[in-house]
Amino acid sequence: MDYRITQGPGLTEAALSGRLTFNDYEKMRLLMRDLGAAPARHVTLRLDGLEFVDSSGIGMLLIVKEEVEQKDKTLDVRGATGQVLRVLTVADLGKVLDLRP
Amino acid sequence: MHRLFTRRQDTQAAPPDQGPGATIVALPTTAPAPAPGEDPRDALLASWLGLAEVQGRSLSAWDQEVRRVNDMVEGKVVDLAASFRQLSTAARDQSARIEEIVHLAGQVELDGETAQVGDVVAGMSALLVDMVNNIIQLSKQGMSMVYVLDDVVRQVEEVEGAVGEIDEINRQTNFLALNAHIEAARAGVHGATFKVVAEEVRLLSKTTASLAERIRARVGAVASGVRKGHEVLRQIATTDLSPQLLAKERIDKTLAGLMDQNQRFQDVLAETAALSGRTAETISSVVTGMQFQDLSKQRLEAVLDSMAVLRAGLEDLSGRTRQARPALAPALPEGWPDRLFSQVKLTAVRENFARRLLEGSALDEIGALDPTATADDAGGDIELF
């Protein structure tokens, strides 16, 4: 998995791409550190480029949400498609994550 | 015995051409011309007597036919009603059984208890939701533990590093203490105090070394345990449970499909049960409607009674006419028998009618009523001489 962070007025956007699996846990830790350090109050995770997420990936996304909120920021998740969208839907994560198209 | 017909010298010479299905060959049917000196009114009376005879025998024949029809209809209606009642009972039984199937189709037995299919499916869906939630929580907690243990491993490595530094410091301290001993010895008496201090420092260094060794051993054990735990947790966290998550999607669709099919099944069965019920009601209505037979029997009996009265009247008037004119012989009006026979299409009915009409008549005496004519079904004609 790879990620790219862009800063906008009041918004930090992190675009994930590739496959999100357990082996990406250290990269996700770096992402959490970078998002926590960003000045904007709102964070958007864009999953358009994410092809696959396994169960540990889901766990990591939930941890990202916790870490971001602990820094008094808000988070939404956008652009999930294919297998990623199916997993998020079956897991009913719309109740936990702010899922947007 | 009254003679139905008489032969007169002046009867028509040739039999009329009846065409296909002709039944009468030759009968003295025309009203006879009065004989010289005979009262013309006698000819008319003779015709009337002939007609009365025919009417009386016809009424008798139709009376028999109507009674036969009445009995036949009554018998068949009774049989039909019995059959329809059986059909109605069978339809009601079928309806009851189908309703039972509808009831059973909506239930299932689980662990000795009966539950509604809808409730079972809802329960299974709830279990699946719990399973998914547990998987999600497990994944999140697992990853949290990985991060925590990662931090612990890092801390342990730092502690191990710190212990290494202590060792180094201790080694240098020991070396300094040794040097101090040597300088104290060189200083002689003036270095006695310094020698004591140096000795204490050496002992302290020895103690510190021993402590650092114990710390190293403990930290090493902790580090080993943490690393093993970290490795086990990695193995657990690496296990991808997303197929199990997606299985819920498949199971949900399957359960929904089964529910739909079960509902359609129940709907069709319910419609069938209703149809059976309506069939039973319709059959009952048919049985009720067949009571027409009773009413028609009564009406026909009224007709028969009227016919009997007419017949009695004819017989009475014929008798009085014969008394008044003893010499008078009945003469059949022209064409009446063939007109009567030609109206009857059914062979058996026509034969019976002919027999009733002609038995005991003058034609019967001369063999006009041919009993062998009944065997022919092709045209059904009664061959009369």
XYZ file of N, CA and C in Angstrom, chain B residues 139-381:
729
model
N -10.086 -7.792 14.674
C -9.081 -7.214 13.783
C -8.522 -5.932 14.377
N -9.425 -5.085 14.866
C -8.977 -3.794 15.434
C -8.123 -4.029 16.676
N -8.609 -4.883 17.592
C -7.846 -5.128 18.816
C -6.523 -5.803 18.496
N -6.566 -6.710 17.514
C -5.331 -7.373 17.117
C -4.301 -6.382 16.631
N -4.722 -5.464 15.771
C -3.775 -4.477 15.251
C -3.314 -3.547 16.359
N -4.219 -3.198 17.262
C -3.824 -2.364 18.403
C -2.730 -3.067 19.207
N -2.932 -4.365 19.454
C -1.941 -5.141 20.197
C -0.613 -5.180 19.455
N -0.669 -5.277 18.147
C 0.573 -5.290 17.356
C 1.326 -3.990 17.571
N 0.607 -2.889 17.495
C 1.272 -1.582 17.693
C 1.819 -1.475 19.105
N 1.048 -1.927 20.088
C 1.500 -1.838 21.478
C 2.746 -2.694 21.675
N 2.694 -3.907 21.169
C 3.855 -4.786 21.347
C 5.058 -4.268 20.575
N 4.796 -3.640 19.455
C 5.882 -3.017 18.708
C 6.581 -1.988 19.589
N 5.775 -1.170 20.262
C 6.332 -0.149 21.161
C 7.093 -0.824 22.302
N 6.521 -1.883 22.855
C 7.161 -2.586 23.969
C 8.496 -3.164 23.520
N 8.491 -3.746 22.341
C 9.748 -4.324 21.831
C 10.787 -3.229 21.699
N 10.352 -2.082 21.224
C 11.303 -0.952 21.066
C 11.841 -0.519 22.424
N 10.929 -0.436 23.405
C 11.331 -0.050 24.765
C 12.318 -1.050 25.338
N 11.977 -2.327 25.110
C 12.854 -3.387 25.629
C 14.228 -3.274 24.993
N 14.229 -2.979 23.718
C 15.539 -2.823 23.043
C 16.294 -1.639 23.627
N 15.582 -0.589 23.960
C 16.242 0.570 24.576
C 16.792 0.200 25.938
N 16.004 -0.565 26.679
C 16.476 -0.986 28.006
C 17.722 -1.853 27.853
N 17.649 -2.757 26.882
C 18.826 -3.600 26.656
C 20.035 -2.723 26.315
N 19.787 -1.683 25.529
C 20.867 -0.754 25.189
C 21.394 -0.042 26.428
N 20.441 0.372 27.272
C 20.829 1.074 28.498
C 21.661 0.170 29.391
N 21.255 -1.077 29.490
C 22.024 -2.041 30.303
C 23.439 -2.183 29.737
N 23.521 -2.182 28.419
C 24.832 -2.253 27.798
C 25.687 -1.051 28.175
N 25.064 0.116 28.214
C 25.791 1.332 28.596
C 26.235 1.255 30.048
N 25.325 0.706 30.870
C 25.705 0.554 32.289
C 26.952 -0.332 32.392
N 26.925 -1.397 31.613
C 28.090 -2.289 31.628
C 29.361 -1.542 31.260
N 29.238 -0.736 30.233
C 30.403 0.004 29.757
C 30.892 0.965 30.833
N 29.916 1.673 31.415
C 30.265 2.631 32.477
C 30.913 1.875 33.630
N 30.333 0.741 33.946
C 30.844 -0.056 35.050
C 32.281 -0.513 34.776
N 32.473 -0.925 33.554
C 33.813 -1.397 33.179
C 34.831 -0.251 33.331
N 34.447 0.906 32.895
C 35.343 2.063 33.022
C 35.556 2.426 34.496
N 34.466 2.306 35.272
C 34.556 2.613 36.705
C 35.542 1.657 37.373
N 35.415 0.393 36.999
C 36.301 -0.627 37.552
C 37.750 -0.320 37.196
N 37.908 0.081 35.955
C 39.249 0.402 35.472
C 39.830 1.604 36.254
N 38.993 2.583 36.490
C 39.400 3.764 37.257
C 39.738 3.365 38.698
N 38.915 2.472 39.249
C 39.173 2.038 40.648
C 40.538 1.340 40.734
N 40.814 0.553 39.719
C 42.095 -0.161 39.701
C 43.245 0.844 39.624
N 43.060 1.814 38.761
C 44.079 2.858 38.643
C 44.266 3.590 39.974
N 43.130 3.849 40.614
C 43.210 4.559 41.907
C 43.996 3.735 42.928
N 43.750 2.383 42.909
C 44.500 1.487 43.806
C 46.003 1.642 43.560
N 46.346 1.635 42.290
C 47.769 1.703 41.920
C 48.354 3.047 42.396
N 47.675 4.117 42.163
C 48.169 5.449 42.587
C 48.239 5.523 44.091
N 47.232 4.904 44.743
C 47.245 4.934 46.223
C 48.453 4.195 46.751
N 48.758 3.071 46.092
C 49.938 2.299 46.535
C 51.194 3.127 46.311
N 51.259 3.827 45.247
C 52.420 4.656 44.954
C 52.559 5.764 45.993
N 51.332 6.305 46.390
C 51.398 7.428 47.364
C 51.781 6.960 48.745
N 51.766 5.640 48.953
C 52.231 5.130 50.260
C 51.217 5.467 51.333
N 51.764 5.976 52.481
C 50.911 6.285 53.624
C 49.942 7.376 53.251
N 50.410 8.354 52.465
C 49.539 9.484 52.130
C 48.373 9.046 51.259
N 48.472 7.890 50.659
C 47.384 7.425 49.790
C 46.488 6.425 50.465
N 46.547 6.274 51.769
C 45.741 5.243 52.472
C 44.248 5.512 52.313
N 43.877 6.774 52.529
C 42.451 7.132 52.434
C 41.962 6.927 51.001
N 42.816 7.386 50.078
C 42.470 7.261 48.669
C 42.320 5.799 48.297
N 43.143 4.960 48.954
C 43.098 3.533 48.698
C 41.758 2.965 49.151
N 41.288 3.438 50.315
C 39.992 2.956 50.836
C 38.880 3.355 49.871
N 38.932 4.620 49.442
C 37.884 5.103 48.509
C 37.914 4.289 47.231
N 39.134 4.059 46.760
C 39.283 3.289 45.516
C 38.705 1.898 45.681
N 38.947 1.312 46.876
C 38.425 -0.031 47.141
C 36.910 -0.017 47.154
N 36.325 1.013 47.775
C 34.850 1.115 47.826
C 34.276 1.260 46.431
N 34.960 2.082 45.645
C 34.500 2.275 44.257
C 34.572 0.952 43.514
N 35.622 0.200 43.742
C 35.768 -1.107 43.071
C 34.640 -2.041 43.461
N 34.349 -2.050 44.801
C 33.251 -2.913 45.284
C 31.916 -2.470 44.679
N 31.742 -1.125 44.618
C 30.490 -0.586 44.052
C 30.348 -0.982 42.602
N 31.462 -0.889 41.932
C 31.461 -1.271 40.519
C 31.116 -2.749 40.360
N 31.627 -3.566 41.252
C 31.366 -5.012 41.207
C 29.876 -5.275 41.433
N 29.331 -4.538 42.458
C 27.909 -4.686 42.751
C 27.069 -4.230 41.559
N 27.453 -3.095 41.027
C 26.733 -2.564 39.867
C 26.772 -3.551 38.708
N 27.925 -4.160 38.494
C 28.074 -5.141 37.423
C 27.137 -6.321 37.654
N 27.112 -6.759 38.899
C 26.230 -7.886 39.230
C 24.764 -7.513 38.990
N 24.408 -6.278 39.427
C 23.027 -5.801 39.240
C 22.697 -5.693 37.754
N 23.639 -5.123 37.023
C 23.403 -4.960 35.574
C 23.222 -6.321 34.924
N 23.955 -7.314 35.387
C 23.825 -8.662 34.831
C 22.457 -9.222 35.110
N 21.961 -8.992 36.345
C 20.621 -9.485 36.703
C 19.573 -8.773 35.859
N 19.756 -7.450 35.700
C 18.807 -6.671 34.884
C 18.827 -7.195 33.453
N 20.049 -7.458 32.976
C 20.154 -7.940 31.603
C 19.398 -9.259 31.431
N 19.587 -10.114 32.437
C 18.932 -11.439 32.379
C 17.413 -11.266 32.372
N 16.881 -10.407 33.276
C 15.420 -10.214 33.362
C 14.891 -9.583 32.084
N 15.583 -8.510 31.683
C 15.157 -7.821 30.463
C 15.236 -8.759 29.268
N 16.240 -9.569 29.246
C 16.374 -10.544 28.165
C 15.184 -11.496 28.128
N 14.784 -11.962 29.344
C 13.636 -12.877 29.419
C 12.381 -12.168 28.956
N 12.197 -10.917 29.438
C 11.013 -10.141 29.024
C 11.038 -9.916 27.520
N 12.185 -9.529 27.010
C 12.308 -9.262 25.572
C 11.984 -10.516 24.781
N 12.479 -11.647 25.276
C 12.216 -12.909 24.575
C 10.723 -13.196 24.564
N 10.065 -13.007 25.733
C 8.614 -13.240 25.807
C 7.861 -12.288 24.913
N 8.258 -11.018 24.949
C 7.555 -10.016 24.122
C 7.735 -10.334 22.650
N 8.924 -10.710 22.288
C 9.144 -11.006 20.866
C 8.335 -12.221 20.436
N 8.287 -13.243 21.311
C 7.470 -14.424 20.967
C 5.996 -14.022 20.826
N 5.527 -13.235 21.791
C 4.124 -12.783 21.758
C 3.862 -11.955 20.516
N 4.837 -11.103 20.204
C 4.728 -10.259 19.013
C 4.597 -11.133 17.771
N 5.398 -12.198 17.721
C 5.385 -13.082 16.559
C 4.041 -13.810 16.457
N 3.550 -14.304 17.604
C 2.246 -14.999 17.604
C 1.147 -14.038 17.163
N 1.224 -12.824 17.694
C 0.200 -11.830 17.346
C 0.276 -11.480 15.869
N 1.436 -11.411 15.321
C 1.591 -11.145 13.889
C 0.899 -12.247 13.095
N 1.121 -13.497 13.546
C 0.493 -14.608 12.822
C -1.027 -14.496 12.874
N -1.531 -14.134 14.051
C -2.983 -13.985 14.190
C -3.470 -12.835 13.335
N -2.803 -11.702 13.455
C -3.267 -10.507 12.751
C -3.124 -10.660 11.241
N -2.180 -11.485 10.814
C -1.971 -11.680 9.376
C -3.103 -12.505 8.756
N -3.791 -13.277 9.563
C -4.886 -14.120 9.036
C -5.991 -13.212 8.509
N -6.254 -13.324 7.229
C -7.252 -12.467 6.592
C -8.645 -13.058 6.794
N -9.489 -12.345 7.507
C -10.861 -12.820 7.752
C -11.872 -12.139 6.823
N -11.364 -11.413 5.816
C -12.324 -10.742 4.914
C -13.188 -11.751 4.131
N -12.695 -12.962 3.772
C -13.599 -13.929 3.137
C -14.775 -14.291 4.035
N -14.516 -14.399 5.343
C -15.609 -14.696 6.276
C -16.582 -13.523 6.334
N -16.035 -12.308 6.246
C -16.910 -11.133 6.221
C -17.808 -11.177 4.991
N -17.203 -11.469 3.834
C -17.973 -11.479 2.596
C -18.931 -12.674 2.544
N -18.636 -13.726 3.292
C -19.556 -14.872 3.342
C -20.905 -14.444 3.897
N -20.873 -13.454 4.790
C -22.148 -12.970 5.350
C -23.034 -12.437 4.229
N -22.397 -11.754 3.281
C -23.159 -11.192 2.154
C -23.869 -12.319 1.403
N -23.117 -13.378 1.129
C -23.662 -14.514 0.410
C -24.773 -15.192 1.203
N -24.528 -15.363 2.502
C -25.519 -16.029 3.343
C -26.786 -15.178 3.438
N -26.594 -13.869 3.550
C -27.765 -12.976 3.613
C -28.610 -13.114 2.364
N -27.964 -13.133 1.208
C -28.703 -13.255 -0.065
C -29.410 -14.599 -0.134
N -28.706 -15.657 0.307
C -29.312 -16.991 0.264
C -30.536 -17.064 1.174
N -30.396 -16.520 2.376
C -31.523 -16.547 3.315
C -32.699 -15.746 2.766
N -32.394 -14.581 2.159
C -33.469 -13.759 1.585
C -34.164 -14.522 0.456
N -33.356 -15.210 -0.371
C -33.923 -15.997 -1.460
C -34.818 -17.116 -0.942
N -34.346 -17.778 0.124
C -35.135 -18.867 0.711
C -36.443 -18.338 1.292
N -36.361 -17.176 1.928
C -37.583 -16.582 2.501
C -38.574 -16.250 1.394
N -38.048 -15.639 0.307
C -38.916 -15.284 -0.823
C -39.600 -16.516 -1.392
N -38.775 -17.551 -1.585
C -39.328 -18.762 -2.189
C -40.376 -19.382 -1.271
N -40.072 -19.401 0.014
C -41.013 -19.960 0.981
C -42.327 -19.180 0.966
N -42.199 -17.843 0.854
C -43.403 -17.019 0.839
C -44.224 -17.284 -0.415
N -43.516 -17.388 -1.570
C -44.223 -17.668 -2.827
C -44.912 -19.027 -2.735
N -44.199 -19.976 -2.160
C -44.733 -21.322 -1.978
C -46.005 -21.255 -1.145
N -45.936 -20.536 -0.039
C -47.106 -20.406 0.839
C -48.247 -19.688 0.125
N -47.915 -18.654 -0.676
C -48.962 -17.902 -1.382
C -49.687 -18.820 -2.370
N -48.890 -19.596 -3.125
C -49.497 -20.485 -4.116
C -50.369 -21.531 -3.428
N -49.858 -22.071 -2.335
C -50.637 -23.081 -1.605
C -51.914 -22.482 -1.035
N -51.800 -21.246 -0.550
C -52.996 -20.601 0.002
C -54.028 -20.400 -1.099
N -53.563 -19.981 -2.291
C -54.492 -19.813 -3.418
C -55.129 -21.150 -3.784
N -54.303 -22.214 -3.752
C -54.823 -23.541 -4.092
C -55.856 -23.991 -3.066
N -55.559 -23.717 -1.801
C -56.514 -24.089 -0.751
C -57.825 -23.339 -0.950
N -57.709 -22.041 -1.289
C -58.922 -21.243 -1.516
C -59.694 -21.791 -2.712
N -58.938 -22.183 -3.743
C -59.580 -22.726 -4.943
C -60.321 -24.013 -4.624
N -59.666 -24.866 -3.821
C -60.318 -26.123 -3.417
C -61.581 -25.831 -2.632
N -61.477 -24.817 -1.776
C -62.646 -24.438 -0.986
C -63.782 -23.970 -1.869
N -63.425 -23.112 -2.876
C -64.461 -22.608 -3.782
C -65.042 -23.746 -4.621
N -64.171 -24.707 -4.985
C -64.644 -25.865 -5.744
C -65.672 -26.641 -4.920
N -65.339 -26.854 -3.644
C -66.269 -27.582 -2.770
C -67.595 -26.839 -2.687
N -67.535 -25.500 -2.589
C -68.778 -24.720 -2.506
C -69.563 -24.823 -3.802
N -68.844 -24.765 -4.922
C -69.518 -24.858 -6.224
C -70.203 -26.204 -6.369
N -69.489 -27.252 -5.954
C -70.072 -28.593 -6.044
C -71.320 -28.680 -5.171
N -71.243 -28.090 -4.002
C -72.424 -28.093 -3.121
C -73.584 -27.381 -3.800
N -73.259 -26.279 -4.501
C -74.309 -25.549 -5.226
C -74.898 -26.435 -6.322
N -74.042 -27.196 -6.981
C -74.519 -28.095 -8.026
C -75.489 -29.108 -7.436
N -75.090 -29.676 -6.289
C -75.960 -30.663 -5.638
C -77.306 -30.023 -5.291
N -77.235 -28.793 -4.780
C -78.485 -28.084 -4.466
C -79.283 -27.850 -5.735
N -78.572 -27.454 -6.819
C -79.252 -27.188 -8.081
C -79.915 -28.419 -8.662
N -79.321 -29.587 -8.331
C -79.899 -30.807 -8.884
C -81.244 -31.139 -8.263
N -81.619 -30.350 -7.293
C -82.959 -30.566 -6.743
C -84.046 -30.180 -7.735
N -83.569 -29.604 -8.893
C -84.521 -29.306 -9.949
C -85.294 -30.557 -10.325
N -84.584 -31.746 -10.144
C -85.165 -33.005 -10.557
C -86.475 -33.233 -9.826
N -86.480 -32.875 -8.531
C -87.691 -33.091 -7.733
C -88.825 -32.235 -8.276
N -88.484 -30.965 -8.593
C -89.510 -30.059 -9.107
C -89.992 -30.523 -10.479
N -89.040 -30.950 -11.326
C -89.440 -31.375 -12.666
C -90.281 -32.646 -12.586
N -89.959 -33.514 -11.626
C -90.752 -34.740 -11.453
C -92.194 -34.362 -11.100
N -92.317 -33.402 -10.189
C -93.668 -32.989 -9.790
C -94.426 -32.399 -10.967
N -93.725 -31.594 -11.781
C -94.392 -30.965 -12.920
C -94.793 -32.004 -13.949
N -93.876 -32.979 -14.157
C -94.217 -34.028 -15.121
C -95.370 -34.875 -14.606
N -95.405 -35.126 -13.327
C -96.514 -35.908 -12.778
C -97.821 -35.149 -12.952
N -97.738 -33.821 -12.855
C -98.946 -33.015 -13.114
C -99.380 -33.192 -14.562
N -98.387 -33.217 -15.466
C -98.687 -33.441 -16.889
C -99.331 -34.825 -17.071
N -98.734 -35.826 -16.387
C -99.270 -37.187 -16.492
C -100.701 -37.244 -15.971
N -100.926 -36.559 -14.898
C -102.283 -36.552 -14.334
C -103.268 -35.956 -15.338
N -102.814 -34.868 -15.971
C -103.685 -34.225 -16.977
C -103.917 -35.162 -18.150
N -102.838 -35.830 -18.558
C -102.967 -36.776 -19.673
C -103.924 -37.899 -19.308
N -103.858 -38.367 -18.069
C -104.759 -39.439 -17.619
C -106.204 -38.970 -17.682
N -106.383 -37.720 -17.285
C -107.745 -37.167 -17.334
C -108.221 -37.110 -18.777
N -107.346 -36.659 -19.661
C -107.716 -36.588 -21.087
C -108.043 -37.976 -21.635
N -107.181 -38.925 -21.262
C -107.376 -40.292 -21.750
C -108.721 -40.834 -21.272
N -109.006 -40.583 -19.995
C -110.281 -41.046 -19.432
C -111.459 -40.399 -20.171
N -111.250 -39.097 -20.467
C -112.308 -38.388 -21.178
C -112.528 -38.964 -22.573
N -111.413 -39.256 -23.234
C -111.509 -39.825 -24.582
C -112.200 -41.187 -24.539
N -111.790 -42.000 -23.577
C -112.371 -43.335 -23.464
C -113.887 -43.243 -23.183
N -114.196 -42.323 -22.329
C -115.616 -42.161 -21.963
C -116.435 -41.759 -23.180
N -115.923 -40.755 -23.907
C -116.663 -40.262 -25.077
C -116.685 -41.291 -26.188
N -115.556 -42.022 -26.343
C -115.519 -43.096 -27.354
C -116.559 -44.150 -27.003
N -116.619 -44.504 -25.735
C -117.558 -45.528 -25.305
C -119.008 -45.115 -25.601
N -119.298 -43.875 -25.308
C -120.672 -43.391 -25.512
C -120.992 -43.312 -27.009
N -119.952 -42.963 -27.785
C -120.180 -42.901 -29.246
C -120.471 -44.287 -29.802
N -119.641 -45.259 -29.319
C -119.872 -46.623 -29.795
C -121.246 -47.142 -29.385
N -121.669 -46.785 -28.198
C -122.991 -47.203 -27.733
C -124.077 -46.611 -28.628
N -123.824 -45.342 -29.007
C -124.845 -44.680 -29.837
C -124.836 -45.230 -31.253
N -123.605 -45.625 -31.700
C -123.499 -46.136 -33.075
C -122.776 -47.460 -33.041
N -123.389 -48.558 -32.637
C -122.706 -49.833 -32.458
C -122.032 -50.334 -33.727
N -122.603 -49.979 -34.868
C -122.064 -50.504 -36.119
C -120.866 -49.710 -36.614
N -120.605 -48.627 -35.942
C -119.557 -47.714 -36.432
C -118.175 -48.289 -36.090
N -117.274 -48.296 -37.084
C -115.892 -48.731 -36.836
C -114.977 -47.524 -36.926
N -114.038 -47.380 -36.037
C -113.140 -46.211 -36.040
C -112.312 -46.176 -37.315
N -112.173 -45.000 -37.884
C -111.332 -44.824 -39.074
C -110.252 -43.798 -38.748
N -109.003 -44.132 -38.991
C -107.882 -43.260 -38.617
C -107.758 -42.111 -39.608
N -107.686 -40.901 -39.125
C -107.520 -39.766 -40.042
C -106.238 -39.921 -40.860
N -106.270 -39.367 -42.054
C -105.152 -39.540 -42.986
C -103.822 -39.011 -42.444
N -102.806 -39.873 -42.553
C -101.435 -39.427 -42.280
C -101.060 -39.322 -40.801
N -102.016 -39.557 -39.924
C -101.697 -39.371 -38.514
C -100.594 -40.302 -38.006
N -100.677 -41.616 -38.225
C -99.631 -42.496 -37.676
C -98.243 -42.118 -38.175
N -98.113 -41.881 -39.531
C -96.767 -41.564 -40.005
C -96.305 -40.216 -39.483
N -97.243 -39.280 -39.333
C -96.818 -38.008 -38.742
C -96.367 -38.206 -37.305
N -97.062 -39.061 -36.566
C -96.662 -39.317 -35.176
C -95.296 -39.996 -35.124
N -95.118 -41.056 -35.958
C -93.868 -41.822 -35.908
C -92.695 -40.965 -36.363
N -92.930 -40.155 -37.404
C -91.800 -39.404 -37.969
C -91.262 -38.360 -36.994
N -92.046 -37.982 -35.981
C -91.565 -36.985 -34.993
C -90.615 -37.595 -33.991
N -90.648 -38.937 -33.846
C -89.835 -39.603 -32.812
C -88.527 -40.073 -33.429
N -87.410 -39.500 -32.991
C -86.108 -39.796 -33.596
C -85.425 -40.996 -32.953
N -85.579 -41.143 -31.638
C -84.896 -42.241 -30.952
C -85.540 -43.576 -31.333
N -84.733 -44.531 -31.769
C -85.237 -45.821 -32.243
C -86.037 -46.547 -31.169
N -85.434 -46.648 -29.963
C -86.082 -47.413 -28.889
C -87.432 -46.788 -28.532
N -87.449 -45.447 -28.503
C -88.691 -44.755 -28.151
C -89.729 -44.961 -29.236
N -89.260 -44.857 -30.512
C -90.187 -45.000 -31.636
C -90.789 -46.404 -31.656
N -89.954 -47.428 -31.397
C -90.440 -48.807 -31.402
C -91.459 -49.031 -30.293
N -91.147 -48.516 -29.137
C -92.054 -48.678 -28.011
C -93.373 -47.967 -28.278
N -93.253 -46.795 -28.866
C -94.465 -46.024 -29.189
C -95.306 -46.772 -30.210
N -94.650 -47.317 -31.229
C -95.389 -48.055 -32.258
C -96.095 -49.257 -31.661
N -95.376 -49.954 -30.781
C -95.958 -51.143 -30.144
C -97.202 -50.744 -29.336
N -97.072 -49.668 -28.569
C -98.196 -49.240 -27.735
C -99.360 -48.757 -28.595
N -98.982 -48.177 -29.726
C -100.026 -47.606 -30.579
C -100.777 -48.690 -31.337
N -100.046 -49.727 -31.784
C -100.628 -50.675 -32.715
C -100.986 -52.025 -32.111
N -100.481 -52.379 -30.925
C -100.791 -53.693 -30.346
C -102.294 -53.850 -30.159
N -102.768 -54.961 -30.613
C -104.203 -55.216 -30.454
C -105.035 -54.566 -31.546
N -104.347 -53.867 -32.439
C -105.118 -53.225 -33.505
C -105.300 -54.187 -34.669
N -106.056 -53.750 -35.648
C -106.292 -54.582 -36.828
C -104.988 -54.797 -37.581
N -104.134 -53.849 -37.595
C -102.847 -53.988 -38.262
C -101.992 -55.038 -37.568
N -102.085 -55.047 -36.248
C -101.337 -56.048 -35.497
C -101.832 -57.441 -35.871
N -103.152 -57.567 -36.058
C -103.715 -58.879 -36.376
C -103.217 -59.387 -37.724
N -102.935 -58.477 -38.624
C -102.463 -58.926 -39.936
C -100.942 -58.867 -40.028
N -100.280 -58.743 -38.889
C -98.815 -58.804 -38.854
C -98.123 -57.520 -39.264
N -98.800 -56.418 -39.184
C -98.170 -55.161 -39.606
C -97.080 -54.733 -38.655
N -97.208 -55.121 -37.385
C -96.214 -54.722 -36.384
C -95.121 -55.776 -36.370
N -94.021 -55.530 -37.077
C -92.967 -56.525 -37.280
C -91.989 -56.469 -36.110
N -91.965 -57.499 -35.227
C -91.066 -57.435 -34.068
C -89.605 -57.428 -34.447
N -89.199 -57.953 -35.607
C -87.790 -58.017 -36.007
C -87.261 -56.656 -36.429
N -88.090 -55.708 -36.644
C -87.610 -54.377 -37.052
C -86.796 -53.703 -35.958
N -86.919 -54.125 -34.672
C -86.194 -53.458 -33.562
C -84.698 -53.728 -33.607
N -84.257 -54.783 -34.356
C -82.828 -55.134 -34.352
C -81.993 -54.190 -35.188
N -82.584 -53.390 -36.038
C -81.832 -52.542 -36.962
C -81.541 -51.188 -36.321
N -80.220 -50.905 -36.078
C -79.877 -49.614 -35.458
C -79.524 -48.559 -36.489
N -79.288 -48.992 -37.733
C -78.757 -48.053 -38.733
C -79.726 -46.916 -38.983
N -80.891 -47.214 -39.314
C -81.834 -46.122 -39.572
C -82.865 -46.029 -38.474
N -82.961 -47.124 -37.741
C -83.923 -47.077 -36.626
C -85.347 -47.143 -37.119
N -85.581 -47.528 -38.336
C -86.954 -47.525 -38.857
C -87.712 -48.739 -38.359
